[in-house]
């Protein structure tokens, strides 16, 4: 059996597809042994899921989510395999483009010589760049998720937080604030800009 969606995805009519082997429909770069893995899973657990590359009749590559189910009779004799493919090519290309964009932005973020970090309304640091880790003498993992009160003495953290709350509440940036910062390398004086970041919902 071969439905209309399969005709569109593979480019073969139902009449042309009947009797073909499934491997004839797979992309040439389909991982060796993947078909055997799917069949093994079907025999062991009755279902199999995977993401594979297949090819349209015209040679166009399609990325698809495969779901396969083994149908057996009362004696556990396999009568048929039901296989569905969901075309996610556009979604995957969008994901890849987003990932590349994210990596590019992260590279820019990390190569800026100024120390940059994002904080949330609970006073937690949620993202830092490399310059900030170098200033603090701490790793990204040691900084992200921490409150300023975990990183600085209370007498320093409180005025920092008061400024931050003004930025959150008023929604206006504060520029050219001169602050002292305790770091692993000793006390440092920094010129700070605090800028609200809004999402699409404001």
GROMACS .gro file of C-alpha atoms in nm:
model
  202
    1UNK     CA    1   0.000   0.000   0.000
    2UNK     CA    2   0.125   0.349  -0.092
    3UNK     CA    3  -0.084   0.662  -0.025
    4UNK     CA    4  -0.102   0.997  -0.201
    5UNK     CA    5   0.136   1.166   0.046
    6UNK     CA    6   0.394   0.896  -0.027
    7UNK     CA    7   0.351   0.962  -0.399
    8UNK     CA    8   0.428   1.329  -0.340
    9UNK     CA    9   0.720   1.263  -0.106
   10UNK     CA   10   0.894   0.998  -0.317
   11UNK     CA   11   0.775   1.092  -0.667
   12UNK     CA   12   0.659   0.739  -0.748
   13UNK     CA   13   0.299   0.649  -0.811
   14UNK     CA   14   0.143   0.370  -0.611
   15UNK     CA   15   0.160   0.142  -0.914
   16UNK     CA   16   0.531   0.214  -0.957
   17UNK     CA   17   0.611   0.170  -0.589
   18UNK     CA   18   0.443  -0.163  -0.522
   19UNK     CA   19   0.700  -0.440  -0.508
   20UNK     CA   20   0.996  -0.204  -0.464
   21UNK     CA   21   1.240  -0.265  -0.179
   22UNK     CA   22   1.247   0.008   0.082
   23UNK     CA   23   1.623   0.050   0.049
   24UNK     CA   24   1.571   0.159  -0.313
   25UNK     CA   25   1.399   0.468  -0.175
   26UNK     CA   26   1.673   0.569   0.069
   27UNK     CA   27   1.925   0.845   0.014
   28UNK     CA   28   2.273   0.724  -0.096
   29UNK     CA   29   2.422   0.868   0.225
   30UNK     CA   30   2.175   0.674   0.442
   31UNK     CA   31   2.378   0.541   0.733
   32UNK     CA   32   2.507   0.186   0.675
   33UNK     CA   33   2.327  -0.059   0.899
   34UNK     CA   34   2.039   0.178   0.977
   35UNK     CA   35   1.783  -0.041   0.800
   36UNK     CA   36   1.906  -0.347   0.990
   37UNK     CA   37   1.883  -0.150   1.316
   38UNK     CA   38   1.521  -0.055   1.241
   39UNK     CA   39   1.426  -0.414   1.160
   40UNK     CA   40   1.601  -0.538   1.476
   41UNK     CA   41   1.403  -0.288   1.687
   42UNK     CA   42   1.082  -0.393   1.516
   43UNK     CA   43   1.149  -0.759   1.589
   44UNK     CA   44   1.239  -0.689   1.952
   45UNK     CA   45   0.984  -0.427   2.054
   46UNK     CA   46   0.736  -0.402   1.769
   47UNK     CA   47   0.808  -0.035   1.692
   48UNK     CA   48   1.096   0.179   1.573
   49UNK     CA   49   1.154   0.551   1.539
   50UNK     CA   50   1.439   0.730   1.366
   51UNK     CA   51   1.532   1.031   1.158
   52UNK     CA   52   1.656   0.941   0.812
   53UNK     CA   53   1.737   1.088   0.474
   54UNK     CA   54   1.546   0.964   0.175
   55UNK     CA   55   1.534   1.073  -0.187
   56UNK     CA   56   1.263   1.196  -0.417
   57UNK     CA   57   1.253   1.047  -0.762
   58UNK     CA   58   1.414   1.365  -0.898
   59UNK     CA   59   1.710   1.321  -0.661
   60UNK     CA   60   1.606   1.587  -0.410
   61UNK     CA   61   1.709   1.498  -0.056
   62UNK     CA   62   1.432   1.477   0.203
   63UNK     CA   63   1.484   1.458   0.578
   64UNK     CA   64   1.207   1.261   0.743
   65UNK     CA   65   1.098   1.123   1.078
   66UNK     CA   66   1.027   0.753   1.036
   67UNK     CA   67   0.780   0.561   1.252
   68UNK     CA   68   0.753   0.189   1.190
   69UNK     CA   69   0.521  -0.067   1.349
   70UNK     CA   70   0.523  -0.444   1.317
   71UNK     CA   71   0.184  -0.608   1.275
   72UNK     CA   72   0.178  -0.975   1.377
   73UNK     CA   73  -0.089  -1.240   1.400
   74UNK     CA   74  -0.184  -1.433   1.714
   75UNK     CA   75   0.113  -1.664   1.661
   76UNK     CA   76   0.355  -1.372   1.644
   77UNK     CA   77   0.408  -1.423   1.275
   78UNK     CA   78   0.475  -1.088   1.110
   79UNK     CA   79   0.207  -1.010   0.856
   80UNK     CA   80   0.307  -0.655   0.760
   81UNK     CA   81   0.518  -0.355   0.857
   82UNK     CA   82   0.345  -0.018   0.863
   83UNK     CA   83   0.590   0.267   0.800
   84UNK     CA   84   0.508   0.638   0.808
   85UNK     CA   85   0.737   0.920   0.704
   86UNK     CA   86   0.692   1.284   0.807
   87UNK     CA   87   0.877   1.535   0.592
   88UNK     CA   88   1.072   1.771   0.821
   89UNK     CA   89   1.317   1.903   0.560
   90UNK     CA   90   1.213   2.269   0.595
   91UNK     CA   91   1.206   2.243   0.973
   92UNK     CA   92   1.553   2.085   0.981
   93UNK     CA   93   1.696   2.349   0.748
   94UNK     CA   94   1.546   2.620   0.968
   95UNK     CA   95   1.695   2.453   1.277
   96UNK     CA   96   2.036   2.434   1.108
   97UNK     CA   97   2.015   2.800   1.002
   98UNK     CA   98   1.913   2.902   1.354
   99UNK     CA   99   2.197   2.699   1.503
  100UNK     CA  100   2.447   2.860   1.266
  101UNK     CA  101   2.311   3.207   1.347
  102UNK     CA  102   2.331   3.131   1.719
  103UNK     CA  103   2.691   3.014   1.685
  104UNK     CA  104   2.781   3.328   1.489
  105UNK     CA  105   2.619   3.554   1.748
  106UNK     CA  106   2.790   3.362   2.029
  107UNK     CA  107   3.125   3.413   1.855
  108UNK     CA  108   3.062   3.787   1.833
  109UNK     CA  109   2.939   3.790   2.194
  110UNK     CA  110   3.256   3.617   2.312
  111UNK     CA  111   3.499   3.824   2.106
  112UNK     CA  112   3.370   4.162   2.227
  113UNK     CA  113   3.641   4.290   2.466
  114UNK     CA  114   3.383   4.438   2.707
  115UNK     CA  115   3.243   4.219   2.984
  116UNK     CA  116   2.877   4.137   2.914
  117UNK     CA  117   2.622   3.942   3.112
  118UNK     CA  118   2.245   3.899   3.115
  119UNK     CA  119   2.045   3.890   3.438
  120UNK     CA  120   1.685   3.797   3.508
  121UNK     CA  121   1.436   3.959   3.742
  122UNK     CA  122   1.534   3.719   4.020
  123UNK     CA  123   1.887   3.867   4.021
  124UNK     CA  124   2.037   3.556   3.858
  125UNK     CA  125   2.302   3.572   3.590
  126UNK     CA  126   2.172   3.374   3.292
  127UNK     CA  127   2.440   3.432   3.028
  128UNK     CA  128   2.796   3.561   3.025
  129UNK     CA  129   3.064   3.624   2.766
  130UNK     CA  130   3.429   3.525   2.782
  131UNK     CA  131   3.547   3.873   2.879
  132UNK     CA  132   3.330   3.858   3.191
  133UNK     CA  133   3.462   3.515   3.290
  134UNK     CA  134   3.818   3.649   3.255
  135UNK     CA  135   3.737   3.957   3.462
  136UNK     CA  136   3.583   3.745   3.739
  137UNK     CA  137   3.837   3.463   3.719
  138UNK     CA  138   3.551   3.213   3.716
  139UNK     CA  139   3.417   2.973   3.454
  140UNK     CA  140   3.091   3.016   3.267
  141UNK     CA  141   2.945   2.726   3.469
  142UNK     CA  142   3.047   2.895   3.797
  143UNK     CA  143   2.876   3.220   3.699
  144UNK     CA  144   2.557   3.130   3.513
  145UNK     CA  145   2.259   3.066   3.739
  146UNK     CA  146   2.418   3.249   4.032
  147UNK     CA  147   2.273   3.550   4.212
  148UNK     CA  148   2.495   3.855   4.261
  149UNK     CA  149   2.467   3.789   4.634
  150UNK     CA  150   2.647   3.459   4.575
  151UNK     CA  151   2.929   3.631   4.389
  152UNK     CA  152   2.985   3.957   4.576
  153UNK     CA  153   2.987   4.072   4.939
  154UNK     CA  154   2.647   4.192   5.056
  155UNK     CA  155   2.759   4.555   5.080
  156UNK     CA  156   2.849   4.543   4.710
  157UNK     CA  157   2.564   4.327   4.585
  158UNK     CA  158   2.287   4.539   4.739
  159UNK     CA  159   2.362   4.865   4.552
  160UNK     CA  160   2.414   4.665   4.230
  161UNK     CA  161   2.071   4.510   4.274
  162UNK     CA  162   1.904   4.843   4.355
  163UNK     CA  163   2.029   4.981   4.023
  164UNK     CA  164   1.915   4.667   3.844
  165UNK     CA  165   1.566   4.690   3.993
  166UNK     CA  166   1.536   5.047   3.867
  167UNK     CA  167   1.620   4.927   3.517
  168UNK     CA  168   1.361   4.648   3.542
  169UNK     CA  169   1.091   4.869   3.695
  170UNK     CA  170   1.137   5.184   3.487
  171UNK     CA  171   1.244   5.005   3.171
  172UNK     CA  172   1.514   5.263   3.111
  173UNK     CA  173   1.885   5.215   3.070
  174UNK     CA  174   2.143   5.341   3.317
  175UNK     CA  175   2.475   5.438   3.167
  176UNK     CA  176   2.825   5.520   3.289
  177UNK     CA  177   2.785   5.385   3.642
  178UNK     CA  178   3.125   5.353   3.812
  179UNK     CA  179   3.135   5.040   4.030
  180UNK     CA  180   3.396   4.839   4.215
  181UNK     CA  181   3.406   4.466   4.152
  182UNK     CA  182   3.570   4.199   4.366
  183UNK     CA  183   3.743   3.945   4.142
  184UNK     CA  184   3.986   3.659   4.185
  185UNK     CA  185   4.255   3.905   4.074
  186UNK     CA  186   4.156   4.164   4.333
  187UNK     CA  187   3.941   4.476   4.332
  188UNK     CA  188   3.863   4.625   3.990
  189UNK     CA  189   3.683   4.949   3.901
  190UNK     CA  190   3.452   4.930   3.601
  191UNK     CA  191   3.232   5.162   3.400
  192UNK     CA  192   2.895   4.989   3.371
  193UNK     CA  193   2.597   5.025   3.139
  194UNK     CA  194   2.273   4.854   3.245
  195UNK     CA  195   2.025   4.813   2.961
  196UNK     CA  196   1.677   4.652   2.967
  197UNK     CA  197   1.624   4.375   2.712
  198UNK     CA  198   1.264   4.321   2.598
  199UNK     CA  199   1.118   4.017   2.428
  200UNK     CA  200   0.850   4.028   2.156
  201UNK     CA  201   0.582   4.067   2.424
  202UNK     CA  202   0.748   4.373   2.577
   0.00000   0.00000   0.00000
